[in-house]
PDB file of C-alpha atoms in Angstrom:
ATOM      1  CA  UNK A   1       0.000   0.000   0.000  1.00 63.00           C
ATOM      2  CA  UNK A   2       1.329   3.434  -0.989  1.00 66.00           C
ATOM      3  CA  UNK A   3       0.979   6.234   1.532  1.00 69.00           C
ATOM      4  CA  UNK A   4      -0.787   9.298   0.237  1.00 71.00           C
ATOM      5  CA  UNK A   5       0.267  12.770   1.102  1.00 73.00           C
ATOM      6  CA  UNK A   6      -2.081  15.727   1.189  1.00 69.00           C
ATOM      7  CA  UNK A   7      -0.695  18.844  -0.448  1.00 69.00           C
ATOM      8  CA  UNK A   8      -2.285  22.217   0.150  1.00 78.00           C
ATOM      9  CA  UNK A   9      -2.780  24.050  -3.107  1.00 77.00           C
ATOM     10  CA  UNK A  10      -1.424  27.561  -2.923  1.00 90.00           C
ATOM     11  CA  UNK A  11      -2.479  30.419  -5.135  1.00 94.00           C
ATOM     12  CA  UNK A  12       0.263  31.907  -7.298  1.00 95.00           C
ATOM     13  CA  UNK A  13      -0.244  35.528  -8.290  1.00 96.00           C
ATOM     14  CA  UNK A  14       1.773  37.643 -10.715  1.00 96.00           C
ATOM     15  CA  UNK A  15       1.803  41.387 -10.058  1.00 97.00           C
ATOM     16  CA  UNK A  16       3.693  44.498 -11.056  1.00 98.00           C
ATOM     17  CA  UNK A  17       2.565  46.297  -7.899  1.00 98.00           C
ATOM     18  CA  UNK A  18       3.732  44.276  -4.890  1.00 97.00           C
ATOM     19  CA  UNK A  19       3.213  45.949  -1.518  1.00 98.00           C
ATOM     20  CA  UNK A  20       6.072  46.697   0.852  1.00 97.00           C
ATOM     21  CA  UNK A  21       4.785  43.978   3.202  1.00 98.00           C
ATOM     22  CA  UNK A  22       4.705  41.418   0.363  1.00 97.00           C
ATOM     23  CA  UNK A  23       8.304  42.231  -0.587  1.00 97.00           C
ATOM     24  CA  UNK A  24       9.284  42.132   3.101  1.00 97.00           C
ATOM     25  CA  UNK A  25       7.818  38.612   3.400  1.00 97.00           C
ATOM     26  CA  UNK A  26      10.057  37.419   0.560  1.00 97.00           C
ATOM     27  CA  UNK A  27      13.127  39.244   1.896  1.00 97.00           C
ATOM     28  CA  UNK A  28      12.630  38.031   5.468  1.00 97.00           C
ATOM     29  CA  UNK A  29      12.106  34.438   4.356  1.00 97.00           C
ATOM     30  CA  UNK A  30      15.145  34.409   2.068  1.00 97.00           C
ATOM     31  CA  UNK A  31      17.347  36.120   4.654  1.00 96.00           C
ATOM     32  CA  UNK A  32      16.372  33.541   7.288  1.00 97.00           C
ATOM     33  CA  UNK A  33      17.018  30.677   4.862  1.00 97.00           C
ATOM     34  CA  UNK A  34      20.428  32.029   3.811  1.00 97.00           C
ATOM     35  CA  UNK A  35      21.458  32.716   7.409  1.00 97.00           C
ATOM     36  CA  UNK A  36      20.618  29.131   8.365  1.00 97.00           C
ATOM     37  CA  UNK A  37      22.381  27.810   5.247  1.00 97.00           C
ATOM     38  CA  UNK A  38      25.641  29.842   5.153  1.00 97.00           C
ATOM     39  CA  UNK A  39      25.552  32.208   8.130  1.00 96.00           C
ATOM     40  CA  UNK A  40      24.665  35.871   8.474  1.00 96.00           C
ATOM     41  CA  UNK A  41      25.579  38.094   5.534  1.00 96.00           C
ATOM     42  CA  UNK A  42      26.589  41.160   7.492  1.00 96.00           C
ATOM     43  CA  UNK A  43      24.906  43.151   4.721  1.00 97.00           C
ATOM     44  CA  UNK A  44      25.591  46.848   4.983  1.00 98.00           C
ATOM     45  CA  UNK A  45      24.693  49.591   2.508  1.00 98.00           C
ATOM     46  CA  UNK A  46      27.489  51.555   0.876  1.00 98.00           C
ATOM     47  CA  UNK A  47      27.226  54.745  -1.149  1.00 98.00           C
ATOM     48  CA  UNK A  48      29.855  57.050  -2.633  1.00 98.00           C
ATOM     49  CA  UNK A  49      28.325  60.347  -3.664  1.00 98.00           C
ATOM     50  CA  UNK A  50      29.277  63.072  -6.132  1.00 98.00           C
ATOM     51  CA  UNK A  51      27.950  66.431  -4.981  1.00 98.00           C
ATOM     52  CA  UNK A  52      27.775  69.705  -6.886  1.00 97.00           C
ATOM     53  CA  UNK A  53      28.725  73.108  -5.438  1.00 97.00           C
ATOM     54  CA  UNK A  54      25.261  73.442  -3.898  1.00 98.00           C
ATOM     55  CA  UNK A  55      25.636  70.107  -2.097  1.00 98.00           C
ATOM     56  CA  UNK A  56      23.134  68.246  -4.270  1.00 98.00           C
ATOM     57  CA  UNK A  57      23.906  64.647  -5.172  1.00 98.00           C
ATOM     58  CA  UNK A  58      24.477  64.434  -8.927  1.00 98.00           C
ATOM     59  CA  UNK A  59      25.936  60.929  -9.224  1.00 98.00           C
ATOM     60  CA  UNK A  60      27.891  58.238  -7.479  1.00 98.00           C
ATOM     61  CA  UNK A  61      27.748  54.607  -6.430  1.00 98.00           C
ATOM     62  CA  UNK A  62      25.054  52.700  -4.601  1.00 98.00           C
ATOM     63  CA  UNK A  63      25.690  49.172  -3.422  1.00 98.00           C
ATOM     64  CA  UNK A  64      26.362  47.056  -0.386  1.00 98.00           C
ATOM     65  CA  UNK A  65      28.819  44.741   1.278  1.00 98.00           C
ATOM     66  CA  UNK A  66      27.862  41.213   2.306  1.00 98.00           C
ATOM     67  CA  UNK A  67      29.636  37.897   2.927  1.00 97.00           C
ATOM     68  CA  UNK A  68      33.013  39.555   2.320  1.00 98.00           C
ATOM     69  CA  UNK A  69      32.099  41.073  -1.052  1.00 98.00           C
ATOM     70  CA  UNK A  70      31.367  44.549  -2.348  1.00 98.00           C
ATOM     71  CA  UNK A  71      28.530  44.664  -4.860  1.00 98.00           C
ATOM     72  CA  UNK A  72      28.191  47.876  -6.866  1.00 98.00           C
ATOM     73  CA  UNK A  73      24.537  47.949  -7.849  1.00 98.00           C
ATOM     74  CA  UNK A  74      24.464  51.369  -9.506  1.00 98.00           C
ATOM     75  CA  UNK A  75      27.238  53.646 -10.739  1.00 98.00           C
ATOM     76  CA  UNK A  76      26.354  56.921 -12.449  1.00 98.00           C
ATOM     77  CA  UNK A  77      28.687  59.678 -13.597  1.00 97.00           C
ATOM     78  CA  UNK A  78      27.041  62.822 -15.021  1.00 98.00           C
ATOM     79  CA  UNK A  79      27.865  63.618 -18.641  1.00 97.00           C
ATOM     80  CA  UNK A  80      29.898  66.690 -17.667  1.00 96.00           C
ATOM     81  CA  UNK A  81      32.285  64.545 -15.573  1.00 97.00           C
ATOM     82  CA  UNK A  82      32.746  61.601 -17.942  1.00 94.00           C
ATOM     83  CA  UNK A  83      36.156  60.893 -19.437  1.00 93.00           C
ATOM     84  CA  UNK A  84      37.957  62.284 -16.374  1.00 95.00           C
ATOM     85  CA  UNK A  85      38.492  59.056 -14.442  1.00 95.00           C
ATOM     86  CA  UNK A  86      35.531  59.698 -12.148  1.00 97.00           C
ATOM     87  CA  UNK A  87      34.277  56.086 -12.276  1.00 97.00           C
ATOM     88  CA  UNK A  88      37.713  54.924 -11.118  1.00 97.00           C
ATOM     89  CA  UNK A  89      37.721  57.466  -8.266  1.00 98.00           C
ATOM     90  CA  UNK A  90      34.279  56.307  -7.142  1.00 98.00           C
ATOM     91  CA  UNK A  91      35.299  52.659  -7.307  1.00 98.00           C
ATOM     92  CA  UNK A  92      38.543  53.400  -5.421  1.00 98.00           C
ATOM     93  CA  UNK A  93      36.540  54.969  -2.595  1.00 98.00           C
ATOM     94  CA  UNK A  94      33.990  52.134  -2.485  1.00 98.00           C
ATOM     95  CA  UNK A  95      36.713  49.476  -2.600  1.00 98.00           C
ATOM     96  CA  UNK A  96      38.674  51.187   0.212  1.00 97.00           C
ATOM     97  CA  UNK A  97      35.571  51.208   2.415  1.00 98.00           C
ATOM     98  CA  UNK A  98      34.778  47.593   1.513  1.00 98.00           C
ATOM     99  CA  UNK A  99      38.335  46.562   2.417  1.00 98.00           C
ATOM    100  CA  UNK A 100      37.988  48.426   5.724  1.00 97.00           C
ATOM    101  CA  UNK A 101      34.837  46.364   6.339  1.00 97.00           C
ATOM    102  CA  UNK A 102      36.847  43.183   5.769  1.00 97.00           C
ATOM    103  CA  UNK A 103      35.788  42.468   2.188  1.00 98.00           C
ATOM    104  CA  UNK A 104      38.113  40.415  -0.010  1.00 98.00           C
ATOM    105  CA  UNK A 105      36.324  40.793  -3.351  1.00 98.00           C
ATOM    106  CA  UNK A 106      34.144  43.109  -5.433  1.00 98.00           C
ATOM    107  CA  UNK A 107      31.742  42.513  -8.295  1.00 98.00           C
ATOM    108  CA  UNK A 108      29.806  44.643 -10.726  1.00 98.00           C
ATOM    109  CA  UNK A 109      27.848  44.154 -13.944  1.00 98.00           C
ATOM    110  CA  UNK A 110      27.203  46.288 -17.011  1.00 98.00           C
ATOM    111  CA  UNK A 111      25.937  46.205 -20.570  1.00 98.00           C
ATOM    112  CA  UNK A 112      27.584  49.526 -21.458  1.00 97.00           C
ATOM    113  CA  UNK A 113      30.773  49.129 -23.550  1.00 97.00           C
ATOM    114  CA  UNK A 114      32.390  52.279 -22.111  1.00 94.00           C
ATOM    115  CA  UNK A 115      31.663  51.207 -18.538  1.00 96.00           C
ATOM    116  CA  UNK A 116      33.068  47.746 -19.291  1.00 97.00           C
ATOM    117  CA  UNK A 117      36.367  49.317 -20.380  1.00 96.00           C
ATOM    118  CA  UNK A 118      36.435  51.571 -17.296  1.00 96.00           C
ATOM    119  CA  UNK A 119      35.887  48.618 -14.954  1.00 97.00           C
ATOM    120  CA  UNK A 120      38.588  46.586 -16.701  1.00 97.00           C
ATOM    121  CA  UNK A 121      41.009  49.538 -16.351  1.00 96.00           C
ATOM    122  CA  UNK A 122      40.144  49.473 -12.645  1.00 97.00           C
ATOM    123  CA  UNK A 123      41.300  45.840 -12.451  1.00 98.00           C
ATOM    124  CA  UNK A 124      37.987  44.031 -12.796  1.00 98.00           C
ATOM    125  CA  UNK A 125      37.958  40.799 -14.835  1.00 98.00           C
ATOM    126  CA  UNK A 126      34.981  39.295 -16.663  1.00 98.00           C
ATOM    127  CA  UNK A 127      33.648  36.103 -15.108  1.00 98.00           C
ATOM    128  CA  UNK A 128      30.381  35.832 -17.003  1.00 98.00           C
ATOM    129  CA  UNK A 129      28.425  37.097 -19.979  1.00 98.00           C
ATOM    130  CA  UNK A 130      24.703  37.141 -20.696  1.00 98.00           C
ATOM    131  CA  UNK A 131      24.218  37.680 -24.460  1.00 98.00           C
ATOM    132  CA  UNK A 132      21.324  39.806 -25.733  1.00 98.00           C
ATOM    133  CA  UNK A 133      20.670  41.522 -22.409  1.00 97.00           C
ATOM    134  CA  UNK A 134      19.502  43.940 -23.639  1.00 97.00           C
ATOM    135  CA  UNK A 135      18.917  42.828 -27.224  1.00 97.00           C
ATOM    136  CA  UNK A 136      21.981  43.445 -29.364  1.00 97.00           C
ATOM    137  CA  UNK A 137      24.320  43.794 -26.383  1.00 97.00           C
ATOM    138  CA  UNK A 138      25.769  41.565 -23.717  1.00 98.00           C
ATOM    139  CA  UNK A 139      25.629  42.051 -19.963  1.00 98.00           C
ATOM    140  CA  UNK A 140      29.050  41.393 -18.466  1.00 98.00           C
ATOM    141  CA  UNK A 141      29.710  40.326 -14.889  1.00 98.00           C
ATOM    142  CA  UNK A 142      33.085  41.350 -13.484  1.00 98.00           C
ATOM    143  CA  UNK A 143      34.995  40.678 -10.289  1.00 98.00           C
ATOM    144  CA  UNK A 144      38.096  41.937  -8.543  1.00 98.00           C
ATOM    145  CA  UNK A 145      40.108  40.777  -5.550  1.00 98.00           C
ATOM    146  CA  UNK A 146      40.467  43.479  -2.915  1.00 98.00           C
ATOM    147  CA  UNK A 147      43.683  43.952  -0.958  1.00 92.00           C
ATOM    148  CA  UNK A 148      43.519  43.025   2.731  1.00 85.00           C
ATOM    149  CA  UNK A 149      43.466  45.894   5.184  1.00 78.00           C
TER     150      UNK A 149
END
């Protein structure tokens, strides 16, 4: 005789307007799972800001450190500051802070050919490529070892 198991049927819903509490339920569940699986991430936000003369933020880096890695989520340099090594200066500052936090590596991704060259000049190496993201381009994933502090 084969034992039968009752499975509760759950409703699956697709939405483009999730509430903050719905997103928090996913985040809290995943964080708890990951902590039990590999330990706490020590996730901490990190931003490096470019300010104009009036003190307004006009660009910079937004990312975080976790599990010994710096992840640069967004990097934006205003048009007027491009071609002056600003991306490298921003990355230097973020990497220095990440090293001070005990990070040993950094990663970033881009589909912009100019940004790819800037990151490679900064010492980042490609470890993955996703073709046609967006269509006609590739998204590159890059990493870099950080010096110990």
